[in-house]
Amino acid sequence: MNSSLETTLLSAIRTIPDYPKPGILFRDITTLLGDARAFRRAVDELVHPYAGSKIDKIAGIEARGFILGGAIAHQLSAGFIPIRKKGKLPHETVRVAYSLEYGLDEMEMHKDAVASGERVILVDDLIATGGTAEGAVRLLGQMGAEIVAACFVIDLPDLGGRAKLEALGVPVRTLVAFEGH
């Protein structure tokens, strides 16, 4: 990635110390989303490697993955799959449990959201420990999706999430990294 892009994106991401608990540096992309130039550049950069490829669906993880994923789906002329917390979708769903820092949670998607063999890109704002993204990959996989890639604006490499997804055979694309989370 070029340094101009990296500088634009890094300067548009707000860091909030001690949120949601002491010792955590929260990387907030709402400031990037509010900066038209930075938002456009992030979406363009996430789309670029897949432009001209056959991508059937973009799967976005609630909630910031919806914003990024919707923009990416539009640019790639793909459908969009919302992956949500348990109990938020109105139709018949499939569900998977996934690990959080302190326990388990569940996410789901509509049972008819993806057909077997459809080419899907998973999108969220950030990859940290990888529990949520790994759960989403498993959920899409159990429905027969071909996961082309997982894309994130931010990587926190010290937390190992990227490596977890790559170990599952999913290529990972990130735009910026914050070392030492």
PDB file of C-alpha atoms in Angstrom:
ATOM      1  CA  MET A   1       0.000   0.000   0.000  1.00  0.00           C
ATOM      2  CA  ASN A   2       1.251   3.484  -0.692  1.00  0.00           C
ATOM      3  CA  SER A   3       2.209   5.727   2.198  1.00  0.00           C
ATOM      4  CA  SER A   4      -0.187   8.482   1.094  1.00  0.00           C
ATOM      5  CA  LEU A   5      -3.141   6.120   1.468  1.00  0.00           C
ATOM      6  CA  GLU A   6      -1.867   4.784   4.772  1.00  0.00           C
ATOM      7  CA  THR A   7      -1.369   8.330   6.100  1.00  0.00           C
ATOM      8  CA  THR A   8      -4.886   9.327   4.974  1.00  0.00           C
ATOM      9  CA  LEU A   9      -6.465   6.330   6.670  1.00  0.00           C
ATOM     10  CA  LEU A  10      -4.414   6.434   9.868  1.00  0.00           C
ATOM     11  CA  SER A  11      -5.137  10.136  10.333  1.00  0.00           C
ATOM     12  CA  ALA A  12      -8.879   9.483   9.887  1.00  0.00           C
ATOM     13  CA  ILE A  13      -9.081   6.755  12.574  1.00  0.00           C
ATOM     14  CA  ARG A  14      -9.670   7.990  16.119  1.00  0.00           C
ATOM     15  CA  THR A  15      -8.047   6.165  19.028  1.00  0.00           C
ATOM     16  CA  ILE A  16      -9.956   6.156  22.301  1.00  0.00           C
ATOM     17  CA  PRO A  17      -7.881   5.074  25.315  1.00  0.00           C
ATOM     18  CA  ASP A  18      -9.350   2.876  28.041  1.00  0.00           C
ATOM     19  CA  TYR A  19     -12.474   1.917  26.082  1.00  0.00           C
ATOM     20  CA  PRO A  20     -14.363  -0.324  26.657  1.00  0.00           C
ATOM     21  CA  LYS A  21     -12.128  -1.070  29.645  1.00  0.00           C
ATOM     22  CA  PRO A  22      -8.842   0.210  31.106  1.00  0.00           C
ATOM     23  CA  GLY A  23      -5.760  -0.634  29.057  1.00  0.00           C
ATOM     24  CA  ILE A  24      -7.598  -0.968  25.720  1.00  0.00           C
ATOM     25  CA  LEU A  25      -6.903   1.424  22.849  1.00  0.00           C
ATOM     26  CA  PHE A  26     -10.159   1.402  20.869  1.00  0.00           C
ATOM     27  CA  ARG A  27      -9.702   2.061  17.123  1.00  0.00           C
ATOM     28  CA  ASP A  28     -12.800   3.984  16.077  1.00  0.00           C
ATOM     29  CA  ILE A  29     -13.569   4.143  12.349  1.00  0.00           C
ATOM     30  CA  THR A  30     -16.615   6.411  12.736  1.00  0.00           C
ATOM     31  CA  THR A  31     -14.286   9.338  12.077  1.00  0.00           C
ATOM     32  CA  LEU A  32     -13.046   7.633   8.892  1.00  0.00           C
ATOM     33  CA  LEU A  33     -16.656   7.042   7.810  1.00  0.00           C
ATOM     34  CA  GLY A  34     -17.386  10.732   8.374  1.00  0.00           C
ATOM     35  CA  ASP A  35     -14.450  11.845   6.212  1.00  0.00           C
ATOM     36  CA  ALA A  36     -15.695  11.522   2.611  1.00  0.00           C
ATOM     37  CA  ARG A  37     -12.185  11.304   1.119  1.00  0.00           C
ATOM     38  CA  ALA A  38     -10.900   8.715   3.605  1.00  0.00           C
ATOM     39  CA  PHE A  39     -14.089   6.638   3.375  1.00  0.00           C
ATOM     40  CA  ARG A  40     -13.934   6.607  -0.424  1.00  0.00           C
ATOM     41  CA  ARG A  41     -10.248   5.683  -0.442  1.00  0.00           C
ATOM     42  CA  ALA A  42     -10.782   2.846   2.059  1.00  0.00           C
ATOM     43  CA  VAL A  43     -13.663   1.378   0.050  1.00  0.00           C
ATOM     44  CA  ASP A  44     -11.794   1.773  -3.241  1.00  0.00           C
ATOM     45  CA  GLU A  45      -8.738   0.049  -1.799  1.00  0.00           C
ATOM     46  CA  LEU A  46     -10.801  -2.846  -0.427  1.00  0.00           C
ATOM     47  CA  VAL A  47     -12.589  -3.240  -3.795  1.00  0.00           C
ATOM     48  CA  HIS A  48      -9.542  -2.911  -6.065  1.00  0.00           C
ATOM     49  CA  PRO A  49      -8.163  -6.498  -5.947  1.00  0.00           C
ATOM     50  CA  TYR A  50     -11.578  -7.946  -6.753  1.00  0.00           C
ATOM     51  CA  ALA A  51     -12.729  -5.544  -9.474  1.00  0.00           C
ATOM     52  CA  GLY A  52     -13.531  -7.564 -12.582  1.00  0.00           C
ATOM     53  CA  SER A  53     -13.776 -10.821 -10.582  1.00  0.00           C
ATOM     54  CA  LYS A  54     -16.997 -12.707 -10.191  1.00  0.00           C
ATOM     55  CA  ILE A  55     -18.094 -11.921  -6.646  1.00  0.00           C
ATOM     56  CA  ASP A  56     -21.652 -12.969  -5.840  1.00  0.00           C
ATOM     57  CA  LYS A  57     -22.081 -11.589  -2.328  1.00  0.00           C
ATOM     58  CA  ILE A  58     -20.443  -9.426   0.283  1.00  0.00           C
ATOM     59  CA  ALA A  59     -21.067 -10.588   3.863  1.00  0.00           C
ATOM     60  CA  GLY A  60     -20.855  -7.788   6.430  1.00  0.00           C
ATOM     61  CA  ILE A  61     -20.520  -8.376  10.153  1.00  0.00           C
ATOM     62  CA  GLU A  62     -22.789  -6.235  12.344  1.00  0.00           C
ATOM     63  CA  ALA A  63     -22.513  -3.230  12.549  1.00  0.00           C
ATOM     64  CA  ARG A  64     -19.598  -1.420  10.886  1.00  0.00           C
ATOM     65  CA  GLY A  65     -19.224  -4.310   8.445  1.00  0.00           C
ATOM     66  CA  PHE A  66     -22.686  -3.362   7.167  1.00  0.00           C
ATOM     67  CA  ILE A  67     -21.521   0.132   6.237  1.00  0.00           C
ATOM     68  CA  LEU A  68     -18.306  -0.954   4.542  1.00  0.00           C
ATOM     69  CA  GLY A  69     -19.857  -4.073   3.057  1.00  0.00           C
ATOM     70  CA  GLY A  70     -22.768  -2.196   1.524  1.00  0.00           C
ATOM     71  CA  ALA A  71     -20.418   0.216  -0.226  1.00  0.00           C
ATOM     72  CA  ILE A  72     -18.184  -2.633  -1.427  1.00  0.00           C
ATOM     73  CA  ALA A  73     -21.177  -4.679  -2.646  1.00  0.00           C
ATOM     74  CA  HIS A  74     -22.409  -1.671  -4.622  1.00  0.00           C
ATOM     75  CA  GLN A  75     -19.045  -1.165  -6.319  1.00  0.00           C
ATOM     76  CA  LEU A  76     -18.666  -4.864  -7.156  1.00  0.00           C
ATOM     77  CA  SER A  77     -22.308  -5.234  -8.287  1.00  0.00           C
ATOM     78  CA  ALA A  78     -22.717  -7.968  -5.684  1.00  0.00           C
ATOM     79  CA  GLY A  79     -25.493  -8.824  -3.254  1.00  0.00           C
ATOM     80  CA  PHE A  80     -25.154  -8.169   0.470  1.00  0.00           C
ATOM     81  CA  ILE A  81     -25.505 -10.611   3.386  1.00  0.00           C
ATOM     82  CA  PRO A  82     -25.987  -9.181   6.884  1.00  0.00           C
ATOM     83  CA  ILE A  83     -24.396 -11.326   9.600  1.00  0.00           C
ATOM     84  CA  ARG A  84     -26.034 -10.358  12.869  1.00  0.00           C
ATOM     85  CA  LYS A  85     -26.175 -11.185  16.539  1.00  0.00           C
ATOM     86  CA  LYS A  86     -28.652 -13.893  17.501  1.00  0.00           C
ATOM     87  CA  GLY A  87     -32.312 -12.904  17.351  1.00  0.00           C
ATOM     88  CA  LYS A  88     -32.015  -9.856  15.074  1.00  0.00           C
ATOM     89  CA  LEU A  89     -33.073 -11.356  11.733  1.00  0.00           C
ATOM     90  CA  PRO A  90     -36.770 -11.857  10.923  1.00  0.00           C
ATOM     91  CA  HIS A  91     -36.681 -14.937   8.661  1.00  0.00           C
ATOM     92  CA  GLU A  92     -35.417 -18.515   9.090  1.00  0.00           C
ATOM     93  CA  THR A  93     -31.751 -18.407  10.089  1.00  0.00           C
ATOM     94  CA  VAL A  94     -28.638 -20.516  10.480  1.00  0.00           C
ATOM     95  CA  ARG A  95     -26.488 -19.855  13.520  1.00  0.00           C
ATOM     96  CA  VAL A  96     -22.990 -20.440  14.818  1.00  0.00           C
ATOM     97  CA  ALA A  97     -21.411 -19.923  18.238  1.00  0.00           C
ATOM     98  CA  TYR A  98     -18.112 -18.050  18.363  1.00  0.00           C
ATOM     99  CA  SER A  99     -15.549 -17.124  20.978  1.00  0.00           C
ATOM    100  CA  LEU A 100     -15.328 -13.726  22.571  1.00  0.00           C
ATOM    101  CA  GLU A 101     -12.614 -12.550  24.909  1.00  0.00           C
ATOM    102  CA  TYR A 102     -14.764 -13.616  27.888  1.00  0.00           C
ATOM    103  CA  GLY A 103     -17.059 -16.391  26.710  1.00  0.00           C
ATOM    104  CA  LEU A 104     -19.259 -17.288  23.762  1.00  0.00           C
ATOM    105  CA  ASP A 105     -21.817 -15.487  21.638  1.00  0.00           C
ATOM    106  CA  GLU A 106     -23.838 -16.473  18.591  1.00  0.00           C
ATOM    107  CA  MET A 107     -24.304 -14.909  15.170  1.00  0.00           C
ATOM    108  CA  GLU A 108     -26.669 -15.766  12.403  1.00  0.00           C
ATOM    109  CA  MET A 109     -27.698 -15.081   8.846  1.00  0.00           C
ATOM    110  CA  HIS A 110     -30.781 -15.898   6.839  1.00  0.00           C
ATOM    111  CA  LYS A 111     -30.825 -19.500   5.657  1.00  0.00           C
ATOM    112  CA  ASP A 112     -31.454 -18.350   2.067  1.00  0.00           C
ATOM    113  CA  ALA A 113     -28.789 -15.593   2.070  1.00  0.00           C
ATOM    114  CA  VAL A 114     -26.181 -17.569   0.147  1.00  0.00           C
ATOM    115  CA  ALA A 115     -26.345 -20.510  -2.228  1.00  0.00           C
ATOM    116  CA  SER A 116     -23.785 -23.272  -2.284  1.00  0.00           C
ATOM    117  CA  GLY A 117     -20.828 -22.322  -4.476  1.00  0.00           C
ATOM    118  CA  GLU A 118     -21.446 -18.563  -4.399  1.00  0.00           C
ATOM    119  CA  ARG A 119     -18.273 -16.500  -4.161  1.00  0.00           C
ATOM    120  CA  VAL A 120     -18.325 -14.345  -1.025  1.00  0.00           C
ATOM    121  CA  ILE A 121     -16.069 -11.697   0.516  1.00  0.00           C
ATOM    122  CA  LEU A 122     -16.375 -11.198   4.288  1.00  0.00           C
ATOM    123  CA  VAL A 123     -16.062  -7.575   5.484  1.00  0.00           C
ATOM    124  CA  ASP A 124     -15.679  -5.877   8.862  1.00  0.00           C
ATOM    125  CA  ASP A 125     -13.925  -2.809  10.202  1.00  0.00           C
ATOM    126  CA  LEU A 126     -11.219  -4.532  12.235  1.00  0.00           C
ATOM    127  CA  ILE A 127      -9.578  -7.903  12.829  1.00  0.00           C
ATOM    128  CA  ALA A 128      -8.302  -8.408  16.380  1.00  0.00           C
ATOM    129  CA  THR A 129      -8.433 -11.874  17.995  1.00  0.00           C
ATOM    130  CA  GLY A 130     -10.441 -13.149  15.038  1.00  0.00           C
ATOM    131  CA  GLY A 131     -13.212 -14.877  17.004  1.00  0.00           C
ATOM    132  CA  THR A 132     -16.056 -13.044  15.290  1.00  0.00           C
ATOM    133  CA  ALA A 133     -14.552 -13.313  11.808  1.00  0.00           C
ATOM    134  CA  GLU A 134     -13.739 -16.998  12.334  1.00  0.00           C
ATOM    135  CA  GLY A 135     -17.363 -17.590  13.390  1.00  0.00           C
ATOM    136  CA  ALA A 136     -18.605 -15.780  10.262  1.00  0.00           C
ATOM    137  CA  VAL A 137     -16.289 -17.876   8.058  1.00  0.00           C
ATOM    138  CA  ARG A 138     -17.654 -21.061   9.650  1.00  0.00           C
ATOM    139  CA  LEU A 139     -21.240 -19.847   9.204  1.00  0.00           C
ATOM    140  CA  LEU A 140     -20.723 -19.029   5.517  1.00  0.00           C
ATOM    141  CA  GLY A 141     -18.823 -22.270   5.002  1.00  0.00           C
ATOM    142  CA  GLN A 142     -21.592 -24.416   6.475  1.00  0.00           C
ATOM    143  CA  MET A 143     -23.915 -22.924   3.841  1.00  0.00           C
ATOM    144  CA  GLY A 144     -21.483 -23.863   1.066  1.00  0.00           C
ATOM    145  CA  ALA A 145     -20.135 -20.397   0.269  1.00  0.00           C
ATOM    146  CA  GLU A 146     -16.739 -20.106  -1.392  1.00  0.00           C
ATOM    147  CA  ILE A 147     -14.989 -17.504   0.745  1.00  0.00           C
ATOM    148  CA  VAL A 148     -12.787 -15.516  -1.609  1.00  0.00           C
ATOM    149  CA  ALA A 149     -11.302 -13.257   1.080  1.00  0.00           C
ATOM    150  CA  ALA A 150     -11.867 -11.488   4.376  1.00  0.00           C
ATOM    151  CA  CYS A 151     -11.308  -7.716   4.238  1.00  0.00           C
ATOM    152  CA  PHE A 152     -10.792  -5.268   7.077  1.00  0.00           C
ATOM    153  CA  VAL A 153      -9.702  -1.645   7.323  1.00  0.00           C
ATOM    154  CA  ILE A 154      -7.652  -2.305  10.477  1.00  0.00           C
ATOM    155  CA  ASP A 155      -5.451  -5.200  11.582  1.00  0.00           C
ATOM    156  CA  LEU A 156      -4.271  -5.606  15.173  1.00  0.00           C
ATOM    157  CA  PRO A 157      -1.587  -8.175  14.295  1.00  0.00           C
ATOM    158  CA  ASP A 158      -0.423  -8.773  17.868  1.00  0.00           C
ATOM    159  CA  LEU A 159      -3.814 -10.361  18.653  1.00  0.00           C
ATOM    160  CA  GLY A 160      -3.485 -13.055  15.974  1.00  0.00           C
ATOM    161  CA  GLY A 161      -6.842 -12.874  14.205  1.00  0.00           C
ATOM    162  CA  ARG A 162      -5.391 -12.623  10.724  1.00  0.00           C
ATOM    163  CA  ALA A 163      -3.323 -15.772  11.278  1.00  0.00           C
ATOM    164  CA  LYS A 164      -6.448 -17.664  12.453  1.00  0.00           C
ATOM    165  CA  LEU A 165      -8.303 -16.849   9.239  1.00  0.00           C
ATOM    166  CA  GLU A 166      -5.308 -17.615   7.050  1.00  0.00           C
ATOM    167  CA  ALA A 167      -4.967 -20.993   8.829  1.00  0.00           C
ATOM    168  CA  LEU A 168      -8.538 -21.690   7.647  1.00  0.00           C
ATOM    169  CA  GLY A 169      -7.409 -20.990   4.073  1.00  0.00           C
ATOM    170  CA  VAL A 170      -9.054 -17.563   3.868  1.00  0.00           C
ATOM    171  CA  PRO A 171      -6.911 -14.817   2.294  1.00  0.00           C
ATOM    172  CA  VAL A 172      -6.972 -11.673   4.449  1.00  0.00           C
ATOM    173  CA  ARG A 173      -6.742  -8.093   3.185  1.00  0.00           C
ATOM    174  CA  THR A 174      -6.210  -5.190   5.583  1.00  0.00           C
ATOM    175  CA  LEU A 175      -5.383  -1.556   4.912  1.00  0.00           C
ATOM    176  CA  VAL A 176      -3.591  -0.399   8.075  1.00  0.00           C
ATOM    177  CA  ALA A 177      -2.105  -2.095  11.117  1.00  0.00           C
ATOM    178  CA  PHE A 178      -1.751  -0.891  14.684  1.00  0.00           C
ATOM    179  CA  GLU A 179       1.092  -2.757  16.350  1.00  0.00           C
ATOM    180  CA  GLY A 180       0.872  -3.281  20.094  1.00  0.00           C
ATOM    181  CA  HIS A 181      -2.917  -2.852  19.858  1.00  0.00           C
TER     182      HIS A 181
END
